Structure formats: structure tokens, C-alpha cells
Coordinates of C-alpha atoms in Angstrom, one line a residue:
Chain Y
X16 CA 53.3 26.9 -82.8
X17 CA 49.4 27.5 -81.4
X18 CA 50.6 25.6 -78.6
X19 CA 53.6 27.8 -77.8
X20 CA 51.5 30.6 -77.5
X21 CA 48.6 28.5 -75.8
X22 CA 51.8 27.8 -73.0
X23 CA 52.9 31.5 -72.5
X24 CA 49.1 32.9 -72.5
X25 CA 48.6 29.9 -69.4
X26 CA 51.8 30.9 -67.8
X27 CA 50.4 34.1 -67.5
X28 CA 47.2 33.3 -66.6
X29 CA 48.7 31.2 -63.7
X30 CA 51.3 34.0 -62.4
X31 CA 48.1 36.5 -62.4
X32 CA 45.8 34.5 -60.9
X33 CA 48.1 33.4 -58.4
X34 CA 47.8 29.6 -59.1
X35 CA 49.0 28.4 -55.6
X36 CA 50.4 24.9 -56.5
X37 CA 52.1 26.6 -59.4
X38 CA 53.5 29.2 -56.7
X39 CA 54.4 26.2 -54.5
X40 CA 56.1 24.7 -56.6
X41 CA 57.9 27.4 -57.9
X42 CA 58.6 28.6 -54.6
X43 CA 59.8 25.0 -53.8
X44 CA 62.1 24.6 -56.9
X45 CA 63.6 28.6 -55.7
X46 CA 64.4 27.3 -52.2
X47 CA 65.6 23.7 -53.3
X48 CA 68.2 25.3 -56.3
X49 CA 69.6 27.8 -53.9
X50 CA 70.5 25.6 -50.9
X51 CA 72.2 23.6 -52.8
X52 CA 73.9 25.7 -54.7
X53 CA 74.8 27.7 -50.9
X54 CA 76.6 24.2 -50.1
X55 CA 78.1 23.2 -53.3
X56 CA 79.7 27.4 -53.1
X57 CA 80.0 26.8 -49.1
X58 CA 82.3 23.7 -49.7
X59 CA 83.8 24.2 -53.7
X60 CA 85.4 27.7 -53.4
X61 CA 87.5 26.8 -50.3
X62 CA 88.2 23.4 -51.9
X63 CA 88.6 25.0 -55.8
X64 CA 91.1 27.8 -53.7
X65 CA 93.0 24.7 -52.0
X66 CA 93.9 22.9 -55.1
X67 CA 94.4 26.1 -57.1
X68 CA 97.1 27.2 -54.8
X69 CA 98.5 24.8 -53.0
X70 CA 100.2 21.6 -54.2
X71 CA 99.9 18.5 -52.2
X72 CA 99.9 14.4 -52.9
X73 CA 97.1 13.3 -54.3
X74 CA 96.2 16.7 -55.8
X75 CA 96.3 15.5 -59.6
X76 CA 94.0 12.2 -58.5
X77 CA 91.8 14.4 -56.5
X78 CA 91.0 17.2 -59.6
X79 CA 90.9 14.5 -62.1
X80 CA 87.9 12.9 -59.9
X81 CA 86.5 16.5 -59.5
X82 CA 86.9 17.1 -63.4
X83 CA 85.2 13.4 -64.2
X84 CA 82.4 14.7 -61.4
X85 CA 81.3 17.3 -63.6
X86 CA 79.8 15.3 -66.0
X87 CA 78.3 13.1 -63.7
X88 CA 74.9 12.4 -65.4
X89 CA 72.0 13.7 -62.5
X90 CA 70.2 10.0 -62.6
X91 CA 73.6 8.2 -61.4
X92 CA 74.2 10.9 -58.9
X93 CA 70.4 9.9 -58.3
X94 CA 70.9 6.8 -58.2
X95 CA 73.5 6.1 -55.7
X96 CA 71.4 8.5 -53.5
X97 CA 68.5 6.3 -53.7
X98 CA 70.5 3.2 -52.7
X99 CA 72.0 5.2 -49.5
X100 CA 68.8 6.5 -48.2
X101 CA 66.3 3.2 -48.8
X102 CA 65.0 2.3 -46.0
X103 CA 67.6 -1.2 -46.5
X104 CA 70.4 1.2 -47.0
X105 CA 73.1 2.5 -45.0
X106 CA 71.0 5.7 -44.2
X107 CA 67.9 4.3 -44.2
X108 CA 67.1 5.0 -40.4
X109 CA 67.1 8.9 -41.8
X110 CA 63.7 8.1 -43.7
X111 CA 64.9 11.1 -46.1
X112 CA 63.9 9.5 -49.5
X113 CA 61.6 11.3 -51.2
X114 CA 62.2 14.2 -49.4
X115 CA 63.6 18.0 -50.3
X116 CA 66.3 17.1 -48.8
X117 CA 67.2 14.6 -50.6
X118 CA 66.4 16.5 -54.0
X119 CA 69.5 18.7 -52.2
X120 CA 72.1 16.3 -51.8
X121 CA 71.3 14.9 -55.0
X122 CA 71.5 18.7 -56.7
X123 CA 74.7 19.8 -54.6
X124 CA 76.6 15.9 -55.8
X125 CA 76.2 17.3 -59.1
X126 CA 76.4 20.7 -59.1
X127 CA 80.1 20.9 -56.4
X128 CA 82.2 20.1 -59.1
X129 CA 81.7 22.0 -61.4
X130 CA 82.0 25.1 -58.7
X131 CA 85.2 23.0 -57.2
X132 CA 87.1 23.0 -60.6
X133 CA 85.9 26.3 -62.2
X134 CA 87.2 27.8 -58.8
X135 CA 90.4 25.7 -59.2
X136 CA 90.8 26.7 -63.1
X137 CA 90.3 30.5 -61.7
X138 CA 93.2 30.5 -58.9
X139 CA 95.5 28.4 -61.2
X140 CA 95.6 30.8 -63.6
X141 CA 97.1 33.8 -61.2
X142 CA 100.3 35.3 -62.4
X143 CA 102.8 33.8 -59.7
X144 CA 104.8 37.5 -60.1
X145 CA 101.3 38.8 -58.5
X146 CA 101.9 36.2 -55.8
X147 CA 105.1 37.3 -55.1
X148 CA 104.5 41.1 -55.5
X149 CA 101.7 40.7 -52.9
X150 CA 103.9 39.0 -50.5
X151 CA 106.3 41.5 -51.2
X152 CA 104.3 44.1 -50.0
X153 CA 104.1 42.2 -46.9
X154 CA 100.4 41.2 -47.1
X155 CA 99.3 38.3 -44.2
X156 CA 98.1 35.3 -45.4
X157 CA 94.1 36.6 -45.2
X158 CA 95.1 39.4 -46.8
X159 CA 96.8 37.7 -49.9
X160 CA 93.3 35.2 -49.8
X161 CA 91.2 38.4 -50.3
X162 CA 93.1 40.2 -52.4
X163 CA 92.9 37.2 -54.8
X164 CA 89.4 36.6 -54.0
X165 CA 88.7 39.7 -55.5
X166 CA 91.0 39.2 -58.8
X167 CA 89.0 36.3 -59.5
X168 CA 85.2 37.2 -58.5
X169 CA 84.5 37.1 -62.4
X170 CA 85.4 33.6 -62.4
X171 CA 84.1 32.6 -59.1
X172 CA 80.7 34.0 -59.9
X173 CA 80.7 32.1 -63.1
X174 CA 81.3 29.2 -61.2
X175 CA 78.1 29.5 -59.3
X176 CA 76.4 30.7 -62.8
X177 CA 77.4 27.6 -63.9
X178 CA 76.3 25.4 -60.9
X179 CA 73.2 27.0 -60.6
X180 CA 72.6 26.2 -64.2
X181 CA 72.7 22.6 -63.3
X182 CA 70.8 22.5 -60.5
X183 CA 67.9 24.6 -62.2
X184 CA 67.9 22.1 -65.1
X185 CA 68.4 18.9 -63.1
X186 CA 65.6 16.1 -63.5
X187 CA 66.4 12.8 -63.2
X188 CA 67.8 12.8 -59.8
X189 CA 65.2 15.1 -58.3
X190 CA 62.6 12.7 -59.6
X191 CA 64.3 9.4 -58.5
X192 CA 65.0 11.1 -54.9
X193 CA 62.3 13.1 -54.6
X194 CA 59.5 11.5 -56.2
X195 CA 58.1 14.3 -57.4
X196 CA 55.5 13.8 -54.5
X197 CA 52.2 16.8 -54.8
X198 CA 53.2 19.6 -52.4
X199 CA 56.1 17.7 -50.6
X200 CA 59.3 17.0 -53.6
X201 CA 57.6 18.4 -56.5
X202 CA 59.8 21.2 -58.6
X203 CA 59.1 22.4 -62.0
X204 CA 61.1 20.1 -63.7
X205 CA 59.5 16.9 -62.6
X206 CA 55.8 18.1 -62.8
X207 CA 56.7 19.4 -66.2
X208 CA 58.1 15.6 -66.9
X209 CA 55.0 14.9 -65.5
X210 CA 52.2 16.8 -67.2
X211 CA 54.4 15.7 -70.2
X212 CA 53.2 12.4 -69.7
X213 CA 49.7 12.8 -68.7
X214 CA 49.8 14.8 -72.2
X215 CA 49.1 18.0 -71.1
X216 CA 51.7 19.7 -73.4
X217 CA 49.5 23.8 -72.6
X218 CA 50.6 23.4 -68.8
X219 CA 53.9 21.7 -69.6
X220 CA 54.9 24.4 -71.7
X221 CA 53.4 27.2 -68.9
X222 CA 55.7 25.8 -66.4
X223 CA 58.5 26.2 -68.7
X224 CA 58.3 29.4 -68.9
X225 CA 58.0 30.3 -65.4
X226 CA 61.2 27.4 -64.9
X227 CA 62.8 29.6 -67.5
X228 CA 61.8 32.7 -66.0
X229 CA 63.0 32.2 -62.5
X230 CA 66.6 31.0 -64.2
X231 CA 66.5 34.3 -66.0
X232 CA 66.2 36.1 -62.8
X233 CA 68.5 34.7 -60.3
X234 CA 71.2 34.4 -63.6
X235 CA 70.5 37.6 -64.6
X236 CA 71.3 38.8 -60.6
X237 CA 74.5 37.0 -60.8
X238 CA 75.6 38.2 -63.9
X239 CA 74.8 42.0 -62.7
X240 CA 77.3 41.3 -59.6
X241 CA 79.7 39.7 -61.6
X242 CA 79.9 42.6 -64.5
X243 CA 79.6 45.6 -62.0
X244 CA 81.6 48.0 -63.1
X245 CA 84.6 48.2 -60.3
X246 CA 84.6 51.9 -58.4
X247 CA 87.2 52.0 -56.1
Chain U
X23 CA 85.6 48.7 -51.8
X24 CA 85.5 46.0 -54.4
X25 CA 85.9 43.7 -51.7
X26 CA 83.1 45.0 -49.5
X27 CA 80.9 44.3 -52.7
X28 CA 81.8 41.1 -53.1
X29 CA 81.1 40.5 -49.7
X30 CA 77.6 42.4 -49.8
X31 CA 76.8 40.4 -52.7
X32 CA 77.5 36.9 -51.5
X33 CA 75.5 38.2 -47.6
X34 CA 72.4 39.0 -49.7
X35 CA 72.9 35.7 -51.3
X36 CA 72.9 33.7 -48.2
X37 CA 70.5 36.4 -46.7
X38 CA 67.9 35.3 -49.6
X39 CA 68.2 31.5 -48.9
X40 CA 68.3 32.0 -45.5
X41 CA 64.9 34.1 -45.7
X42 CA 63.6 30.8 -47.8
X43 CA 64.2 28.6 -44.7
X44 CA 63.0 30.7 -42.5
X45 CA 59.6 31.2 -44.7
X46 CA 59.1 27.2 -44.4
X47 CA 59.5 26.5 -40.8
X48 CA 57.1 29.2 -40.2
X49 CA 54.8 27.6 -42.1
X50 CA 55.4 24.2 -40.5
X51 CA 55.1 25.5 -37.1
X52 CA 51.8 26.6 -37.9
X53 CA 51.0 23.6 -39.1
X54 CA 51.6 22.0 -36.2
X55 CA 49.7 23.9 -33.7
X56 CA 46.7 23.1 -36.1
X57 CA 46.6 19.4 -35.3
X58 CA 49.3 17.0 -35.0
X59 CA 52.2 16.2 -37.1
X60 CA 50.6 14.4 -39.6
X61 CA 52.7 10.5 -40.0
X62 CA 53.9 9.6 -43.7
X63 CA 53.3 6.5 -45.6
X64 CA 54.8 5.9 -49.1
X65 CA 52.2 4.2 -51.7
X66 CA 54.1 2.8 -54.4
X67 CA 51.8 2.6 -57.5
X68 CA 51.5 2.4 -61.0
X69 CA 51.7 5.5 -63.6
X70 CA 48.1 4.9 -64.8
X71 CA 46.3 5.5 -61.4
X72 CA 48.3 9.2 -61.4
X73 CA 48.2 9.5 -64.9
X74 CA 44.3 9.5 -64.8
X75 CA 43.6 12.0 -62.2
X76 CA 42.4 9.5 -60.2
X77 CA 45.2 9.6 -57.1
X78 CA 44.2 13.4 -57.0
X79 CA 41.0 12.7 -55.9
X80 CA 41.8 9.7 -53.7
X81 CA 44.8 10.5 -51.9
X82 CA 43.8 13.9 -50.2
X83 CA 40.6 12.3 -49.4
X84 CA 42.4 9.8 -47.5
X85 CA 45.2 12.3 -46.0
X86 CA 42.4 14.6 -44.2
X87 CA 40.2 11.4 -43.1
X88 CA 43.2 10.2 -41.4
X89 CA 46.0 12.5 -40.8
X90 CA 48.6 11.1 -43.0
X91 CA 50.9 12.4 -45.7
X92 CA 51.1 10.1 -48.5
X93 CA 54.4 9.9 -50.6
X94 CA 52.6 8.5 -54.0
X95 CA 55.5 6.8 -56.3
X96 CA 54.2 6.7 -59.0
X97 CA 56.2 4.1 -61.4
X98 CA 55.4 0.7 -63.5
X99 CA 54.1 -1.8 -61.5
X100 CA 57.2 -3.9 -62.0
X101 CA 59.2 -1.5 -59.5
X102 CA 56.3 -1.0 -57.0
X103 CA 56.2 -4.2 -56.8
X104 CA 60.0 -4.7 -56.4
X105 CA 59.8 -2.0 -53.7
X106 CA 57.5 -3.6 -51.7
X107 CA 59.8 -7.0 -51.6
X108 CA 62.6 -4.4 -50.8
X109 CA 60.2 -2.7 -48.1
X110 CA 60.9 0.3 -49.4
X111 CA 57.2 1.3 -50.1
X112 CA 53.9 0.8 -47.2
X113 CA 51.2 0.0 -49.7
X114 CA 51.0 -0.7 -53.0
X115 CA 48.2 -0.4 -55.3
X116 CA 49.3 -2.3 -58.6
X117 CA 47.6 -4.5 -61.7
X118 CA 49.4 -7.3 -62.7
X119 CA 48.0 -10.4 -61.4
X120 CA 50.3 -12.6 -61.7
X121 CA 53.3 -11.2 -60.9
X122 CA 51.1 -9.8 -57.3
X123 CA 50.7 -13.5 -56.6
X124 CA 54.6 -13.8 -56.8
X125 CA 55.2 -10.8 -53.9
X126 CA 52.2 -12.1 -51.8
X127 CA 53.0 -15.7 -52.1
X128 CA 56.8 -14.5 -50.9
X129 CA 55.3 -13.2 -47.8
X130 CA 56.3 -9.7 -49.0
X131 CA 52.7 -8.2 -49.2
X132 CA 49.7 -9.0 -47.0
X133 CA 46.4 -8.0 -46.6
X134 CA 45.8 -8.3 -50.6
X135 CA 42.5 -6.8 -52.2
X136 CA 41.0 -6.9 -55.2
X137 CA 40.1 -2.9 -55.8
X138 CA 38.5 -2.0 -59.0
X139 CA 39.4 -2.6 -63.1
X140 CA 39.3 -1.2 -66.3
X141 CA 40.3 -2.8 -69.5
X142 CA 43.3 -2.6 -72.2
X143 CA 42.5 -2.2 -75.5
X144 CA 44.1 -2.2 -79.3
X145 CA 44.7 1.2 -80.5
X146 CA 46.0 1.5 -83.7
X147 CA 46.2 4.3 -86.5
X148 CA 43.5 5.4 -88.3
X149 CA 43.9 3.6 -91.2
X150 CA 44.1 0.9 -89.3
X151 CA 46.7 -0.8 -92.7
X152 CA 47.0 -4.0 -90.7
X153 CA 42.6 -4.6 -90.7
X154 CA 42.5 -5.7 -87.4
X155 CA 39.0 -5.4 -85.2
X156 CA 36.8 -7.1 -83.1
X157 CA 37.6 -8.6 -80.0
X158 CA 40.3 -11.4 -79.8
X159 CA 43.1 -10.1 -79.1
X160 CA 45.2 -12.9 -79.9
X161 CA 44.2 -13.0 -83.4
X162 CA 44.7 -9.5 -83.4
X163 CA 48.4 -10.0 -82.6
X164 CA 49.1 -12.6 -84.3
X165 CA 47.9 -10.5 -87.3
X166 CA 49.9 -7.8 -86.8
X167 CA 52.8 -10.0 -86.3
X168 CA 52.1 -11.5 -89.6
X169 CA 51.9 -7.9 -91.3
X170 CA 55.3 -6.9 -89.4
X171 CA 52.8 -3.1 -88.6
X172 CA 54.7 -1.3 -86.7
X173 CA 54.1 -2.4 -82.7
X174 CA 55.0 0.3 -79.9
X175 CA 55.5 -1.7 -76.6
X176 CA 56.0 -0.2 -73.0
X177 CA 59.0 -2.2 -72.6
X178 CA 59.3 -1.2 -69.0
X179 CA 58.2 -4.2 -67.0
X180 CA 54.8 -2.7 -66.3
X181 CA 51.3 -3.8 -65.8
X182 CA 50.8 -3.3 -69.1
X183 CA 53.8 -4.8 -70.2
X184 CA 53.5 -7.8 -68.6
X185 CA 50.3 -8.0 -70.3
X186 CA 51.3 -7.2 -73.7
X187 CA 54.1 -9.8 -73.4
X188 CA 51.4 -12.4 -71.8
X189 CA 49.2 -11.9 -74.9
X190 CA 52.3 -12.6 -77.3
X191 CA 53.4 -15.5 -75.0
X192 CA 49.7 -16.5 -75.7
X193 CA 49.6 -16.4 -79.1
X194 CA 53.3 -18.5 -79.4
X195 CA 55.3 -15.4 -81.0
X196 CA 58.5 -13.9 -80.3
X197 CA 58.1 -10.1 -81.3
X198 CA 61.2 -9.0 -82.6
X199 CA 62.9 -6.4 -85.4
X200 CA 62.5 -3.5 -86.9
X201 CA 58.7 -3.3 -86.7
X202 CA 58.4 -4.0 -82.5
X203 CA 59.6 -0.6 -81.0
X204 CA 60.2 -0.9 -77.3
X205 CA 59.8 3.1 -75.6
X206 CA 61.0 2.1 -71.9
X207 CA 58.5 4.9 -70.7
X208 CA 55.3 5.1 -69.5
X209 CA 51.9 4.9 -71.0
X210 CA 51.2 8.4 -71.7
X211 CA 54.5 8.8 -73.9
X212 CA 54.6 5.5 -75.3
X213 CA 51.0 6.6 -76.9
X214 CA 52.7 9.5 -77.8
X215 CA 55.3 7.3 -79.8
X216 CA 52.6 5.0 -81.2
X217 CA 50.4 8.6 -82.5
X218 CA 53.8 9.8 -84.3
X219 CA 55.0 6.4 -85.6
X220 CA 51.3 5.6 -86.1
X221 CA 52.0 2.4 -84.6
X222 CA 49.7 -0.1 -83.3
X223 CA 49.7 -0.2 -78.6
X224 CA 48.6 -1.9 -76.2
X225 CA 46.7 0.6 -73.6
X226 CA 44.8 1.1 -70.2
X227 CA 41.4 2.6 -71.3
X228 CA 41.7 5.3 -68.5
X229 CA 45.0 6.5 -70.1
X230 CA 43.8 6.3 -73.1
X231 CA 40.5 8.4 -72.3
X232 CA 42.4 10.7 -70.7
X233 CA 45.1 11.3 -73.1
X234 CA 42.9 10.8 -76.7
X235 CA 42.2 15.0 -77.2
X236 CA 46.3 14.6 -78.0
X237 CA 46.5 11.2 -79.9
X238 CA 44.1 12.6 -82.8
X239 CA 45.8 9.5 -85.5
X240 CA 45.0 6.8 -83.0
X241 CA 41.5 5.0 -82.5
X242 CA 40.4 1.6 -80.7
X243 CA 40.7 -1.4 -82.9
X244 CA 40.5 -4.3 -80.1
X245 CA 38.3 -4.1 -77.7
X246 CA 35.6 -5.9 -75.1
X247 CA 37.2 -9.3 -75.0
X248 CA 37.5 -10.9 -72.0
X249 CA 41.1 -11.7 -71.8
X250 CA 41.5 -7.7 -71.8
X251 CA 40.3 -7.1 -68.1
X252 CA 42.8 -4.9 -66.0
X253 CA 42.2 -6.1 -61.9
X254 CA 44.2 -3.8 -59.7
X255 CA 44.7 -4.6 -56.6
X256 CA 45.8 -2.8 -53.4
X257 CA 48.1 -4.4 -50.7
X258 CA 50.4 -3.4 -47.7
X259 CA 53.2 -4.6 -47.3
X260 CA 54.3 -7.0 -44.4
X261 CA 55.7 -5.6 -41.2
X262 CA 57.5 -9.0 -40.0
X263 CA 59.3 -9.4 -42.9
X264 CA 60.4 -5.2 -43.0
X265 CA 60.6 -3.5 -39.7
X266 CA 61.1 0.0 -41.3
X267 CA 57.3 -0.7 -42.9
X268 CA 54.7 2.0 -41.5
X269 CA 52.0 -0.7 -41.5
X270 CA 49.2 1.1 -39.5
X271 CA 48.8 3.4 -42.5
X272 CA 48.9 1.0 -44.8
X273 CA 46.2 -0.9 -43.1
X274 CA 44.1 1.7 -43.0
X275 CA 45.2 2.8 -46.9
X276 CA 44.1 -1.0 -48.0
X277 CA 40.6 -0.7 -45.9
X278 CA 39.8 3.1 -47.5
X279 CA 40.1 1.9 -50.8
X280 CA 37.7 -0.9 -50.8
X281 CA 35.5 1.4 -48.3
X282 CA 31.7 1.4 -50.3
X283 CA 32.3 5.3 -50.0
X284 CA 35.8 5.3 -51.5
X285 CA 34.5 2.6 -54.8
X286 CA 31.8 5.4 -55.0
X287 CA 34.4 7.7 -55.7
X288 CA 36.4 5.6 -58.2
X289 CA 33.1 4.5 -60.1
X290 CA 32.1 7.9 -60.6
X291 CA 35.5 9.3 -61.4
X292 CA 35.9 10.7 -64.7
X293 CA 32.3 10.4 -65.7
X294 CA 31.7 13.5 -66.2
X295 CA 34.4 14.6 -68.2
X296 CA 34.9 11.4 -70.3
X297 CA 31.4 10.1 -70.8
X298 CA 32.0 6.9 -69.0
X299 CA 34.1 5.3 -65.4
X300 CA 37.7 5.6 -65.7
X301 CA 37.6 2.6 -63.6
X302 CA 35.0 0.1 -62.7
X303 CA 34.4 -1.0 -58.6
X304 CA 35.7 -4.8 -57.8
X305 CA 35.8 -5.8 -54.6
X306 CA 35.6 -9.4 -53.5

């Protein structure tokens, strides 16, 4: 228990005095989680909306493979990365292993289905007399998109809650990818897998709190947008 | 309206990561006008040489003297080596013998140099219920065997590893059941393990040294014999046989570690802190 309070009095100590490899990385881990979960949104909600609404071949195949994606374990997701991007692999001529950007494909392969199918779940669930009221009223096909855009921002934005939470706690990949190389692929997670080992449990501890910190803040953002009270 | 917030919303989102790559290439630029862009080698090495401290020293030393950013791996020496064969690392700086001999002999790694050592050593609880001392280790294992005390190996194909599993080899015994734990991780948790199970393990002495102010059940039982010496060696690996290898850096990362400055550095590393060198200077 001295140890817990050891951690949050040197997570303090390192915010205040403005630590600046504890800012990088911090600041590093920030820009990492949000690009990829930018992507995993950019691509899931149009794909979630697709298989939500429409109905095609292949549809039931293509959500079961979205659904098994979602509890694709980070170090296989890592994994397969590290076999494309070797410098023997298909992508080698890239050189993007251990690299942030590799730490972001590795984050959005895990973290776009979950947004794909909790986006799916969302527009499957829409009354289909809704549907046909809205048509009804002569809406165009934007229109229609928007208007059920808007039914289901709780859901959406719990989609991206939920993707976020997996990229923010995501280790193993980010650490087979990445390396967790000083000031180039190190996040929080992997230097606090990292001091973990060296035995430095104070600092391990310190940068859990700032990891859990910065979720609390971006989470607690997204849950403000997504429980706004609606004026209109 | 509730769509214009939605919308607002999901801008400032993109606005916020947008800022964040913005911020970076900023920084890169200015980077650059500074000096050149600086080339990248990957050193694929063993936990022990981060786990110490002593990289942090080394490495930056080595980046400003020559312009390059290093990508330290830091794994067991099993997969360093096994990325070298696969050219997926420049330069490895490693400690098992034997298995170095393998990759070199292949043709894999060139330009092969004996850096600097330290020794493993027996640490065991406190109590120590298993009375083992001095400094044979064979006898010491075969002991343990005998008592069935509760061993905590590395299990992960390791320098250390290989050794442990040399010395058993050595002594003719197959360790096996419930009293041979094998952690898969690296030598900083596997002590860990071995404090909590108070278990007997085979260590690095600069892990050890650097770890002990967490590992208060443990103390050395085995030490000083002369089977126990740890050799690392440093190596690049070779262009002809992997064309993607960056072997200018390497060269130069093999010829700045057994630099007389650079052994300076490692001899005197930890000294301070610990009382005594982490690791010892050994070149040929």
C-alpha cells in the first residue's frame, strides 16, 4: 500500500516538474491512440452503417469475421504485423517496424471491429416503421443517413468509447511492433511493462496513473458529447 | 441542431488529432535544419544490457558521436540472435557463446567481438533450505535437484537460459516436475517469481545488482566459479547475405563498443551506485 501512494506522490512529482520523457511519452501514447482510433471511426462507421442497413451476399460471413475480430488478442494482431513489415516480408521495403506507425496499424486491426459491429448492432436495431415514416416524408437518401446518424450518436459514440478503450490499454502489439524504442515507439504501456521488469514498481505505478489519467480525460470528453442533453 | 453538434463534436475530434500531427512535423522539420536526417540502425540485444541501465548510457553516446538513431530491441538473446539470421536486426550485442558461434559460423553475422562480461550467480532464499554455497555450480544443481527446492528457470531461450540448461546438461539431469517452474519472461520478473516462490535462479549479476533493493528474500548462494563467466559479444550482421542490412552503422556500432573510450564507460558503469562494475571490459 506505501507503494501506491509512493506511485501517485511520483506521478505528481513528474506532471509538476515537467518530466520531459514522461511528457513524451505521454504525448506520444495521446497522438498514437487517437489516430488510430480517427481510422478505425473513419472506416467502421461507414462499414458498421453498410451492414446495419443494407443486406447483401456475404453479409452474415463478413459480420461473423468482424464479431470474431473483436476479440482478436493485440499480440496476434501484433504478430501478423511483424511478419508483414520485416524486412523479409511482403512490406519490408517500407522499413516501418518498430515505428509509430506501425504501433497504429497494429492499434486500428484491433480496435475497427469493435467500432464496425457496435456501429452495425446500433443501425440494426432501428425501428423499420421509422425507416418508412422517414421515407414517407420524402426525405433523400443523405437525409435519411443523417437523420439516423443522429438517432444513434449514443451508440456510435460508445462505439468509439469502446475502441478507444482498447487502444489505450493495448500492449502486446505496440511492444512487438513498436519495440518500445526510447523517444521513437515508446507509450505508457510498454515503458510501464518495462520499468516493471527492471523492477522499478514507484515509476511503474506513476505512469499508471498518468496512463489512467489521460483515459479519464479523453473518456470522460466522449461521454460529455454522448450524454448532452439534446436542445433543439 | 442536434445534428450540427454531432458534427461539431466529431470536427473538434479530428481538429485535436490533426493539431497532434501537425505539432510533430513541426518538430521534425526543425530537426532537420539542425543537421541532417539522422540514418537508423536496429540493435537487437538482450534484456540484461537494458535492464541494467547500461544501453542508456551507451546508445546516446553513440547516436550524437555519429548521427544515427538506434532502434534497441531489447529481447533474449535467443530472438536477437534469430533476427540477425533473418536480417531483421544491423548489430547485435548478445551472450551466449555458443549459440553466437552457430550464427557466425552460418555466415549470418560478421565482424564478431568479444565486448565485456559479468558473471551469473546462484541466488536462492534466505534460508537457503537446500544448503547450498561455494562455488561449483554443478554440485550446486545437482543438490538442488536432489532436494526437488523449488527452481525458477527463464525458460525463454535466453543467454541465461541456455546457460542454466548448459549447467544441467553438465551435471547429466533432466529438470522436470513440480519443483522446476519455467516463467517464459525475462530476468527481472523471473527474479520476481523466484523472491515470491522463494525459489532458487540462475542470474546475471548486473540484473541482480540492479534489481536486489526489490528481491529482499533472495541472497547469493553460488558464486565466483569459473564456469559462471558471462562473455557478451557484439556483432553486425552480414550485408551479402541480407541486402536490407544497414551495415555502415553497424560497423561503426561494433568498432564503438570495443573503442578504449567506450570499455571506459562500461567499466565504470554502475560503480557508483552499486559499489562495484555492472560489467567488466574484454576485448581480445
Amino acid at each position: 500500500m506505501e507503494l501506491l501512494i509512493e506511485g501517485l506522490k511520483k506521478a505528481i512529482e513528474m506532471i509538476i516538474s515537467g518530466d520531459r520523457e514522461v511528457f513524451a511519452i505521454t504525448w506520444l501514447t495521446l497522438k498514437v491512440c487517437l489516430i488510430s482510433i480517427l481510422f478505425s471511426t473513419l472506416i467502421g462507421l461507414p462499414l458498421g452503417i453498410l451492414l446495419g442497413l443494407t443486406r447483401f451476399k456475404g453479409r452474415r460471413l463478413l459480420l461473423l469475421f468482424i464479431n470474431i475480430g473483436m476479440g482478436l488478442p493485440p499480440v496476434v494482431a501484433g504478430l501478423w504485423i511483424t511478419m508483414f513489415l520485416w524486412r523479409s516480408g511482403p512490406l519490408g521495403n517500407l522499413s516501418m517496424l518498430y515505428t509509430p506507425t506501425a504501433i497504429v496499424m497494429a492499434q486500428i486491426l484491433v480496435s475497427l471491429p469493435i467500432v464496425t459491429s457496435l456501429t452495425c448492432t446500433a443501425f440494426q436495431q432501428i425501428n423499420d416503421k421509422m425507416l418508412l415514416q422517414i421515407k414517407a416524408l420524402g426525405a433523400t437518401k443523405v437525409q435519411t443517413l443523417m437523420i439516423l446518424v443522429k438517432q444513434t450518436k449514443i451508440a456510435i459514440l460508445a462505439a468509439i468509447m469502446a475502441g478507444f478503450g482498447r487502444v489505450i490499454a493495448e500492449v502486446g502489439a505496440a511492444m512487438m511492433v513498436g519495440g518500445n524504442i526510447q523517444g521513437d515507439t515508446r507509450i505508457l504501456t510498454t515503458s510501464i511493462v518495462m520499468e516493471v521488469s527492471k523492477g522499478n514498481f514507484d515509476i511503474a505505478l506513476a505512469l499508471s496513473f498518468i496512463l489512467l489519467t489521460v483515459a479519464l480525460l479523453i473518456t470522460a470528453a466522449l461521454t460529455f458529447l454522448q450524454q448532452r442533453r439534446r436542445l433543439s | 441542431m442536434r445534428k450540427n453538434r454531432l458534427f461539431i463534436a466529431l470536427f473538434a475530434f479530428m481538429l485535436l488529432v490533426l493539431s497532434a500531427c501537425g505539432n510533430s512535423d513541426t518538430k521534425d522539420a526543425a530537426a532537420k535544419q539542425k543537421k541532417a536526417e539522422p540514418t537508423s540502425m536496429i540493435l537487437a540485444t538482450t534484456t540484461s544490457t537494458q535492464d541494467s541501465g547500461l544501453l542508456d548510457v551507451l546508445i546516446p553516446m553513440f547516436e550524437k558521436e555519429n548521427n544515427v538513431k538506434v532502434k534497441t530491441i531489447a529481447v533474449g538473446t535467443g530472438q536477437a540472435l534469430e533476427m540477425g539470421t533473418k536480417g531483421e536486426a544491423d548489430a547485435l550485442l548478445v551472450h551466449a557463446p555458443a549459440a553466437e558461434k552457430a550464427v557466425v559460423d552460418a555466415g549470418d553475422a560478421i565482424n564478431y567481438k568479444r565486448v565485456m562480461y559479468n558473471d551469473f550467480i546462484l541466488v536462492g532464499p534466505k534460508d537457503n533450505p537446500a544448503a547450498v554455497s561455494g562455488d561449483d555450480i554443478n554440485a550446486a544443481f545437482k543438490k538442488l535437484a536432489d532436494a526437488k527446492s523449488s527452481f525458477i528457470s527463464r525458460g525463454d531461450d535466453s543467454g541465461t537460459n541456455k546457460k542454466e540448461l548448459g549447467i544441467w546438461t553438465a551435471a547429466n539431469i533432466k529438470p522436470a516436475g513440480d519443483w522446476y517452474v519455467s516463467t517464459g519472461q525475462g530476468m527481472g520478473q523471473t527474479l520476481q517469481v523466484a523472491a515470491e516462490k522463494k525459489g532458487y535462479v540462475l542470474t546475471d549479476r548486473a540484473t541482480w545488482l540492479a534489481q536486489s533493493k526489490n528481491l529482499d528474500t533472495l541472497q547469493i548462494v553460488v558464486e565466483g566459479g569459473k564456469d559462471l563467466m558471462n562473455i557478451y559479444h557484439v556483432m553486425q550482421v552480414n550485408p551479402e547475405k541480407h541486402d536490407k542490412v544497414n551495415s555502415k552503422d553497424a560497423q561503426k556500432f561494433v568498432e564503438f563498443m570495443i573503442d578504449s573510450k567506450t570499455q571506459e564507460v562500461i567499466e565504470n558503469f554502475g560503480k557508483k551506485e552499486y559499489g562495484q562494475s555492472l560489467f567488466t571490459k574484454y576485448t581480445e
